[in-house]
Amino acid sequence: MVPVDKPDDVNVIIGQSHFIRTVEDLHEALAGVGGPLRFGLAFCEASGPRLVRRSGNDPELTNLAVRNALAIGAGHSFVIVLRDGFPVSVLNPIQAVPEVCTVFCATANPVDVLVAVTARGRGIAGVIDGEPPLGVETDDDIVARRDLLRAIGYKL
């Protein structure tokens, strides 16, 4: 288990891809969203020089993505960290990148990455995203949820 290191105001997206071009294509997908989005990304190569490739528009977030990618250490995995934006705004462009195979999570919650280790290397088996439910929403909770989505501009 590898805990993702991130401040509370940062969202993280963790996925798997298959080609060195991933770094440039993910950067373009994120930059194309526009607005004030700040991001950093890191991609673990699985062959050749096996480097952690990196990019972003914020050096602090790029370094954070690199640190988490190194800790996870799974071939062909990527870590994107976001500030001043939400995963819902970037998930479709990320998933449209041809080399992206899987997105394991997109969240602001605390995250643990379950990493399997074999003689060949490391791979992401899954993630633990946040905490378990404490109950079922009430009618008041439904109203609060709907109000929140409208207050932050995600529903009209």
Coordinates of N, CA, C and O in Angstrom, one line a residue:
M1 N 0.8 -1.2 0.0 CA 0.0 0.0 0.0 C 0.9 1.2 0.0 O 1.8 1.4 0.8
V2 N 0.6 2.2 -0.9 CA 1.4 3.4 -1.0 C 0.4 4.6 -0.8 O -0.5 4.8 -1.7
P3 N 0.5 5.3 0.3 CA -0.4 6.5 0.4 C 0.1 7.6 -0.5 O 1.3 7.8 -0.7
V4 N -0.9 8.2 -1.1 CA -0.6 9.4 -2.0 C -0.4 10.6 -1.1 O -1.2 10.9 -0.2
D5 N 0.7 11.3 -1.3 CA 1.1 12.5 -0.5 C 0.6 13.7 -1.3 O 1.0 13.9 -2.4
K6 N -0.4 14.4 -0.6 CA -0.9 15.6 -1.3 C -1.6 16.5 -0.3 O -2.2 16.0 0.7
P7 N -1.6 17.8 -0.5 CA -2.3 18.7 0.4 C -3.8 18.6 0.2 O -4.3 18.0 -0.9
D8 N -4.6 19.0 1.1 CA -6.0 18.9 1.0 C -6.6 19.6 -0.1 O -7.7 19.3 -0.6
D9 N -6.0 20.7 -0.6 CA -6.6 21.5 -1.7 C -6.2 21.0 -3.1 O -6.4 21.7 -4.1
V10 N -5.6 19.8 -3.2 CA -5.2 19.2 -4.4 C -6.0 18.0 -4.8 O -6.3 17.2 -3.9
N11 N -6.4 17.9 -6.0 CA -7.0 16.7 -6.5 C -6.0 15.9 -7.2 O -5.0 16.4 -7.7
V12 N -6.2 14.5 -7.2 CA -5.2 13.6 -7.9 C -6.0 12.7 -8.8 O -7.1 12.3 -8.5
I13 N -5.4 12.4 -9.9 CA -5.9 11.5 -10.9 C -4.7 10.5 -11.1 O -3.6 10.9 -11.4
I14 N -5.1 9.2 -11.0 CA -4.1 8.1 -11.2 C -4.6 7.2 -12.2 O -5.7 6.8 -12.2
G15 N -3.7 6.9 -13.2 CA -4.1 6.0 -14.2 C -3.0 5.2 -14.8 O -1.9 5.2 -14.3
Q16 N -3.3 4.5 -15.9 CA -2.3 3.7 -16.6 C -2.4 4.0 -18.1 O -3.5 4.2 -18.6
S17 N -1.2 4.1 -18.7 CA -1.1 4.4 -20.1 C -0.1 3.4 -20.7 O 0.4 2.5 -20.0
H18 N 0.3 3.6 -22.0 CA 1.2 2.6 -22.6 C 2.3 3.2 -23.5 O 2.9 2.4 -24.2
F19 N 2.6 4.5 -23.4 CA 3.6 4.9 -24.4 C 4.2 6.2 -23.9 O 3.6 7.0 -23.3
I20 N 5.5 6.4 -24.3 CA 6.2 7.6 -23.8 C 5.5 8.9 -24.2 O 5.7 9.9 -23.6
R21 N 4.8 8.9 -25.3 CA 4.1 10.1 -25.8 C 3.0 10.6 -24.8 O 2.5 11.7 -24.8
T22 N 2.7 9.7 -23.8 CA 1.7 10.0 -22.8 C 1.9 11.4 -22.1 O 0.9 12.2 -21.9
V23 N 3.1 11.7 -21.8 CA 3.4 12.9 -21.0 C 3.0 14.2 -21.9 O 2.3 15.0 -21.4
E24 N 3.4 14.2 -23.1 CA 3.0 15.4 -23.9 C 1.5 15.4 -24.2 O 0.9 16.5 -24.2
D25 N 0.9 14.2 -24.5 CA -0.5 14.2 -24.8 C -1.4 14.6 -23.6 O -2.4 15.3 -23.7
L26 N -1.0 14.1 -22.4 CA -1.7 14.5 -21.2 C -1.6 16.0 -20.9 O -2.5 16.6 -20.5
H27 N -0.4 16.5 -21.1 CA -0.2 17.9 -20.9 C -1.1 18.7 -21.8 O -1.7 19.7 -21.4
E28 N -1.1 18.4 -23.1 CA -2.0 19.1 -24.0 C -3.4 19.0 -23.7 O -4.2 20.0 -23.8
A29 N -3.9 17.8 -23.2 CA -5.3 17.6 -22.8 C -5.6 18.5 -21.6 O -6.7 19.1 -21.6
L30 N -4.7 18.6 -20.6 CA -5.0 19.4 -19.5 C -4.9 20.9 -19.8 O -5.8 21.7 -19.4
A31 N -3.9 21.3 -20.6 CA -3.8 22.7 -20.9 C -4.9 23.2 -21.8 O -5.3 24.3 -21.7
G32 N -5.5 22.3 -22.6 CA -6.6 22.6 -23.5 C -7.9 22.9 -22.8 O -8.8 23.5 -23.4
V33 N -8.0 22.6 -21.5 CA -9.2 22.8 -20.7 C -9.4 24.3 -20.5 O -10.5 24.8 -20.4
G34 N -8.3 25.0 -20.4 CA -8.3 26.5 -20.2 C -8.6 26.8 -18.7 O -8.6 26.0 -17.9
G35 N -8.8 28.1 -18.5 CA -9.1 28.6 -17.2 C -7.9 28.6 -16.3 O -6.8 28.5 -16.8
P36 N -8.1 28.7 -15.0 CA -7.0 28.9 -14.1 C -6.3 27.6 -13.7 O -5.5 27.5 -12.7
L37 N -6.7 26.4 -14.3 CA -6.2 25.1 -13.9 C -4.6 25.1 -13.8 O -4.0 25.5 -14.7
R38 N -4.1 24.7 -12.6 CA -2.7 24.4 -12.4 C -2.5 22.9 -12.2 O -3.3 22.3 -11.6
F39 N -1.5 22.4 -12.8 CA -1.3 20.9 -12.8 C 0.2 20.5 -12.9 O 1.0 21.3 -13.4
G40 N 0.4 19.3 -12.4 CA 1.7 18.7 -12.7 C 1.4 17.2 -13.0 O 0.4 16.7 -12.5
L41 N 2.2 16.6 -13.8 CA 2.0 15.2 -14.1 C 3.3 14.4 -14.2 O 4.3 15.0 -14.5
A42 N 3.2 13.1 -13.9 CA 4.4 12.3 -14.0 C 4.0 10.9 -14.6 O 2.9 10.5 -14.3
F43 N 4.8 10.3 -15.4 CA 4.5 9.1 -16.0 C 5.7 8.1 -15.9 O 6.9 8.5 -16.1
C44 N 5.5 6.9 -15.4 CA 6.6 5.9 -15.2 C 6.7 5.1 -16.4 O 5.9 4.3 -16.7
E45 N 7.9 5.2 -17.1 CA 8.2 4.4 -18.2 C 8.4 2.9 -17.7 O 8.9 2.7 -16.6
A46 N 8.0 2.0 -18.6 CA 8.1 0.6 -18.2 C 9.2 -0.2 -19.0 O 9.4 -1.3 -18.7
S47 N 9.8 0.5 -19.9 CA 10.9 -0.1 -20.7 C 11.9 1.0 -21.1 O 11.7 2.1 -20.8
G48 N 13.0 0.6 -21.8 CA 14.0 1.5 -22.2 C 14.7 2.1 -21.0 O 15.0 1.4 -20.0
P49 N 14.9 3.4 -20.9 CA 15.6 4.0 -19.8 C 14.8 4.0 -18.5 O 15.3 4.2 -17.4
R50 N 13.5 3.7 -18.6 CA 12.6 3.6 -17.4 C 12.7 4.8 -16.5 O 12.9 4.7 -15.3
L51 N 12.5 5.9 -17.0 CA 12.5 7.2 -16.3 C 11.1 7.6 -15.9 O 10.1 7.2 -16.5
V52 N 11.0 8.5 -14.9 CA 9.8 9.1 -14.6 C 9.7 10.4 -15.5 O 10.5 11.3 -15.3
R53 N 8.9 10.4 -16.5 CA 8.7 11.5 -17.3 C 7.8 12.5 -16.7 O 6.9 12.1 -16.0
R54 N 8.0 13.8 -16.9 CA 7.2 14.8 -16.1 C 6.9 16.1 -17.0 O 7.6 16.4 -17.9
S55 N 5.8 16.7 -16.6 CA 5.5 18.0 -17.2 C 4.4 18.7 -16.4 O 4.0 18.1 -15.4
G56 N 4.1 19.9 -16.7 CA 3.1 20.6 -16.0 C 3.2 22.1 -16.2 O 4.1 22.6 -16.8
N57 N 2.3 22.9 -15.6 CA 2.4 24.3 -15.7 C 2.6 24.9 -14.3 O 2.5 26.1 -14.1
D58 N 2.9 24.1 -13.3 CA 3.2 24.5 -11.9 C 4.3 23.7 -11.4 O 4.1 22.5 -11.2
P59 N 5.5 24.2 -11.1 CA 6.7 23.4 -10.7 C 6.4 22.7 -9.4 O 6.8 21.5 -9.2
E60 N 5.7 23.3 -8.4 CA 5.4 22.6 -7.2 C 4.5 21.4 -7.4 O 4.8 20.3 -6.9
L61 N 3.5 21.5 -8.2 CA 2.6 20.4 -8.5 C 3.3 19.3 -9.4 O 3.1 18.1 -9.2
T62 N 4.2 19.7 -10.3 CA 5.0 18.8 -11.1 C 5.9 17.9 -10.1 O 5.9 16.7 -10.3
N63 N 6.5 18.6 -9.2 CA 7.4 17.9 -8.2 C 6.6 16.9 -7.4 O 7.0 15.8 -7.1
L64 N 5.4 17.4 -7.0 CA 4.5 16.5 -6.2 C 4.1 15.3 -7.0 O 4.1 14.1 -6.5
A65 N 3.7 15.4 -8.2 CA 3.4 14.3 -9.1 C 4.6 13.3 -9.2 O 4.4 12.1 -9.2
V66 N 5.8 13.9 -9.4 CA 6.9 13.0 -9.5 C 7.2 12.2 -8.3 O 7.4 11.0 -8.3
R67 N 7.1 12.9 -7.1 CA 7.3 12.2 -5.8 C 6.3 11.0 -5.7 O 6.7 9.9 -5.2
N68 N 5.1 11.3 -6.0 CA 4.1 10.2 -5.9 C 4.3 9.1 -6.9 O 4.1 7.9 -6.6
A69 N 4.7 9.5 -8.2 CA 4.9 8.4 -9.2 C 6.1 7.6 -8.8 O 6.1 6.3 -8.9
L70 N 7.1 8.2 -8.2 CA 8.3 7.4 -7.7 C 7.9 6.5 -6.6 O 8.3 5.3 -6.5
A71 N 7.1 6.9 -5.7 CA 6.6 6.1 -4.6 C 5.8 4.9 -5.0 O 6.0 3.8 -4.6
I72 N 4.9 5.2 -6.0 CA 4.1 4.1 -6.6 C 5.0 3.1 -7.4 O 4.9 1.9 -7.3
G73 N 5.8 3.7 -8.3 CA 6.8 2.9 -9.0 C 6.3 1.9 -9.9 O 6.9 0.9 -10.2
A74 N 5.0 2.0 -10.4 CA 4.4 1.0 -11.3 C 4.6 1.4 -12.7 O 4.3 2.5 -13.1
G75 N 5.1 0.5 -13.5 CA 5.3 0.7 -15.0 C 4.0 1.2 -15.6 O 2.9 0.7 -15.4
H76 N 4.2 2.2 -16.5 CA 3.2 2.8 -17.3 C 2.0 3.4 -16.5 O 0.9 3.6 -17.0
S77 N 2.3 3.8 -15.3 CA 1.3 4.5 -14.5 C 1.6 6.0 -14.6 O 2.7 6.4 -14.9
F78 N 0.5 6.8 -14.4 CA 0.7 8.2 -14.4 C 0.0 8.8 -13.2 O -1.0 8.2 -12.7
V79 N 0.5 9.9 -12.7 CA -0.1 10.7 -11.6 C -0.2 12.1 -12.1 O 0.7 12.7 -12.6
I80 N -1.5 12.6 -12.0 CA -1.7 14.0 -12.3 C -2.2 14.7 -11.0 O -3.1 14.1 -10.3
V81 N -1.7 15.8 -10.6 CA -2.2 16.6 -9.5 C -2.7 17.9 -10.0 O -2.1 18.5 -10.9
L82 N -3.9 18.3 -9.5 CA -4.6 19.5 -9.9 C -4.8 20.5 -8.8 O -5.2 20.1 -7.7
R83 N -4.7 21.8 -9.1 CA -5.2 22.8 -8.2 C -5.9 23.8 -9.0 O -5.6 24.0 -10.2
D84 N -6.9 24.5 -8.4 CA -7.7 25.5 -9.1 C -8.5 24.9 -10.3 O -8.7 25.5 -11.3
G85 N -9.0 23.7 -10.1 CA -9.8 23.0 -11.0 C -10.2 21.6 -10.5 O -9.7 21.2 -9.4
F86 N -11.1 21.0 -11.1 CA -11.7 19.7 -10.6 C -11.5 18.6 -11.7 O -11.6 18.9 -12.9
P87 N -11.4 17.4 -11.2 CA -11.2 16.3 -12.2 C -12.4 16.2 -13.2 O -12.2 15.8 -14.3
V88 N -13.6 16.5 -12.8 CA -14.7 16.4 -13.7 C -14.5 17.3 -14.9 O -15.0 17.0 -16.0
S89 N -13.7 18.3 -14.8 CA -13.4 19.2 -16.0 C -12.4 18.6 -16.9 O -12.3 19.1 -18.0
V90 N -11.6 17.7 -16.4 CA -10.5 17.2 -17.3 C -10.6 15.7 -17.6 O -9.8 15.2 -18.4
L91 N -11.5 15.0 -17.0 CA -11.6 13.5 -17.2 C -11.8 13.1 -18.6 O -11.2 12.2 -19.2
N92 N -12.8 13.8 -19.3 CA -13.1 13.4 -20.7 C -11.9 13.6 -21.6 O -11.5 12.8 -22.4
P93 N -11.2 14.8 -21.5 CA -10.0 15.0 -22.3 C -8.9 14.0 -22.0 O -8.2 13.5 -22.9
I94 N -8.7 13.6 -20.7 CA -7.7 12.6 -20.3 C -8.1 11.3 -20.9 O -7.2 10.6 -21.5
Q95 N -9.3 10.9 -20.8 CA -9.7 9.5 -21.3 C -9.7 9.5 -22.8 O -9.7 8.4 -23.4
A96 N -9.7 10.7 -23.4 CA -9.7 10.7 -24.9 C -8.3 10.6 -25.4 O -8.1 10.4 -26.6
V97 N -7.3 10.7 -24.6 CA -5.9 10.5 -25.0 C -5.7 9.0 -25.4 O -6.0 8.1 -24.6
P98 N -5.3 8.8 -26.7 CA -5.3 7.4 -27.2 C -4.5 6.4 -26.4 O -4.9 5.2 -26.3
E99 N -3.4 6.8 -25.7 CA -2.7 5.9 -25.0 C -3.1 5.6 -23.6 O -2.7 4.6 -22.9
V100 N -4.1 6.3 -23.1 CA -4.7 6.1 -21.7 C -5.5 4.8 -21.7 O -6.4 4.6 -22.5
C101 N -5.1 3.9 -20.9 CA -5.8 2.6 -20.7 C -6.9 2.6 -19.6 O -8.0 2.1 -19.8
T102 N -6.5 3.2 -18.5 CA -7.4 3.1 -17.3 C -7.2 4.3 -16.4 O -6.1 4.8 -16.3
V103 N -8.3 4.8 -15.8 CA -8.2 5.8 -14.8 C -8.6 5.1 -13.5 O -9.8 4.6 -13.4
F104 N -7.7 5.0 -12.5 CA -8.0 4.3 -11.3 C -8.8 5.2 -10.3 O -9.7 4.7 -9.6
C105 N -8.5 6.5 -10.3 CA -9.2 7.4 -9.4 C -9.0 8.8 -9.9 O -8.1 9.2 -10.6
A106 N -10.0 9.7 -9.4 CA -9.9 11.1 -9.7 C -10.6 11.7 -8.5 O -11.8 11.7 -8.4
T107 N -9.8 12.3 -7.5 CA -10.4 12.6 -6.2 C -9.6 13.7 -5.5 O -8.4 13.9 -5.8
A108 N -10.2 14.3 -4.5 CA -9.6 15.2 -3.6 C -9.4 14.4 -2.2 O -8.7 14.9 -1.3
N109 N -10.0 13.2 -2.1 CA -9.9 12.5 -0.9 C -8.5 11.9 -0.6 O -7.7 11.8 -1.6
P110 N -8.2 11.5 0.6 CA -7.0 10.8 0.8 C -7.1 9.5 0.0 O -8.1 8.9 -0.1
V111 N -5.9 9.1 -0.6 CA -5.9 7.9 -1.5 C -4.7 7.0 -1.1 O -3.6 7.5 -0.9
D112 N -5.0 5.7 -1.1 CA -3.9 4.7 -1.0 C -3.9 3.9 -2.2 O -5.0 3.5 -2.7
V113 N -2.8 3.7 -2.8 CA -2.6 2.9 -4.0 C -2.2 1.5 -3.7 O -1.2 1.3 -3.0
L114 N -2.9 0.5 -4.1 CA -2.6 -0.9 -3.8 C -1.6 -1.4 -5.0 O -2.0 -1.4 -6.1
V115 N -0.4 -1.7 -4.6 CA 0.6 -2.0 -5.6 C 1.0 -3.5 -5.4 O 1.3 -3.9 -4.3
A116 N 0.9 -4.2 -6.5 CA 1.3 -5.6 -6.6 C 2.8 -5.6 -7.0 O 3.2 -4.9 -7.9
V117 N 3.6 -6.5 -6.4 CA 5.0 -6.6 -6.7 C 5.3 -8.0 -7.1 O 5.0 -9.0 -6.4
T118 N 5.9 -8.2 -8.3 CA 6.4 -9.5 -8.7 C 7.9 -9.4 -9.1 O 8.5 -8.3 -9.0
A119 N 8.4 -10.5 -9.6 CA 9.8 -10.5 -10.0 C 10.0 -9.5 -11.2 O 11.1 -9.0 -11.5
R120 N 9.0 -9.3 -12.0 CA 9.0 -8.5 -13.2 C 9.0 -7.0 -12.9 O 9.5 -6.1 -13.5
G121 N 8.2 -6.6 -11.8 CA 8.1 -5.2 -11.4 C 6.9 -5.0 -10.6 O 6.5 -5.8 -9.8
R122 N 6.4 -3.8 -10.7 CA 5.2 -3.3 -9.9 C 4.1 -2.9 -10.8 O 4.3 -2.4 -11.9
G123 N 2.9 -3.1 -10.3 CA 1.7 -2.7 -11.0 C 0.6 -2.3 -10.0 O 0.5 -2.8 -8.9
I124 N -0.3 -1.4 -10.5 CA -1.4 -0.9 -9.6 C -2.5 -1.9 -9.7 O -3.0 -2.2 -10.8
A125 N -2.9 -2.5 -8.5 CA -4.0 -3.4 -8.4 C -5.3 -2.7 -8.2 O -6.4 -3.2 -8.6
G126 N -5.2 -1.5 -7.6 CA -6.4 -0.7 -7.3 C -6.1 0.4 -6.4 O -4.9 0.7 -6.1
V127 N -7.1 1.1 -6.0 CA -6.9 2.3 -5.1 C -8.0 2.2 -4.0 O -9.1 1.7 -4.2
I128 N -7.7 2.8 -2.8 CA -8.6 3.0 -1.8 C -8.8 4.6 -1.8 O -7.9 5.3 -1.5
D129 N -10.0 5.0 -2.1 CA -10.4 6.4 -2.3 C -11.3 6.8 -1.2 O -12.5 6.5 -1.2
G130 N -10.8 7.6 -0.2 CA -11.6 8.1 0.9 C -11.9 7.1 1.9 O -11.2 6.2 2.2
E131 N -13.1 7.3 2.5 CA -13.5 6.4 3.7 C -14.9 5.8 3.4 O -15.6 6.2 2.5
P132 N -15.2 4.7 4.2 CA -16.5 4.1 3.9 C -17.7 4.9 4.3 O -17.6 5.8 5.1
P133 N -18.9 4.7 3.8 CA -20.1 5.5 4.1 C -20.5 5.3 5.5 O -20.3 4.2 6.2
L134 N -21.1 6.3 6.1 CA -21.6 6.3 7.4 C -23.1 6.1 7.5 O -23.7 6.0 8.6
G135 N -23.8 6.1 6.4 CA -25.3 6.0 6.3 C -25.8 6.3 5.0 O -25.1 6.4 4.0
V136 N -27.1 6.5 4.9 CA -27.8 6.8 3.7 C -28.3 8.2 3.8 O -28.9 8.6 4.8
E137 N -28.2 9.0 2.7 CA -28.7 10.4 2.7 C -30.2 10.5 3.0 O -31.0 9.7 2.6
T138 N -30.5 11.5 3.8 CA -31.9 11.9 4.1 C -32.4 12.8 3.1 O -31.6 13.3 2.2
D139 N -33.7 13.2 3.2 CA -34.2 14.2 2.3 C -33.5 15.5 2.4 O -33.2 16.2 1.4
D140 N -33.1 15.9 3.6 CA -32.4 17.1 3.8 C -31.0 17.1 3.2 O -30.5 18.0 2.6
D141 N -30.4 15.9 3.2 CA -29.1 15.7 2.6 C -29.2 15.8 1.1 O -28.3 16.4 0.4
I142 N -30.3 15.3 0.5 CA -30.5 15.5 -1.0 C -30.6 16.9 -1.3 O -30.0 17.4 -2.3
V143 N -31.3 17.7 -0.6 CA -31.5 19.1 -0.8 C -30.1 19.8 -0.7 O -29.7 20.6 -1.6
A144 N -29.3 19.5 0.3 CA -28.0 20.1 0.5 C -27.1 19.7 -0.7 O -26.3 20.5 -1.2
R145 N -27.1 18.4 -1.2 CA -26.3 18.0 -2.3 C -26.7 18.8 -3.6 O -25.8 19.3 -4.3
R146 N -28.0 18.9 -3.8 CA -28.4 19.6 -5.0 C -28.0 21.1 -4.9 O -27.6 21.7 -5.9
D147 N -28.2 21.7 -3.7 CA -27.8 23.1 -3.6 C -26.3 23.3 -3.8 O -25.9 24.3 -4.4
L148 N -25.5 22.4 -3.3 CA -24.0 22.5 -3.4 C -23.7 22.5 -4.9 O -22.9 23.3 -5.4
L149 N -24.2 21.5 -5.7 CA -23.9 21.4 -7.1 C -24.2 22.7 -7.9 O -23.5 23.1 -8.8
R150 N -25.3 23.3 -7.5 CA -25.7 24.6 -8.1 C -24.8 25.7 -7.7 O -24.4 26.6 -8.5
A151 N -24.4 25.7 -6.4 CA -23.6 26.8 -5.9 C -22.2 26.8 -6.5 O -21.6 27.9 -6.7
I152 N -21.7 25.6 -6.8 CA -20.3 25.6 -7.4 C -20.4 25.6 -8.9 O -19.4 25.4 -9.6
G153 N -21.6 25.7 -9.5 CA -21.7 25.8 -10.9 C -21.8 24.6 -11.8 O -21.6 24.6 -13.0
Y154 N -22.0 23.4 -11.1 CA -22.0 22.2 -11.9 C -23.4 21.8 -12.3 O -23.6 20.8 -13.1
K155 N -24.4 22.4 -11.8 CA -25.8 22.2 -12.3 C -26.5 23.6 -12.3 O -26.2 24.5 -11.5
L156 N -27.5 23.7 -13.2 CA -28.2 24.9 -13.3 C -29.5 24.9 -12.5 O -30.1 23.9 -12.3

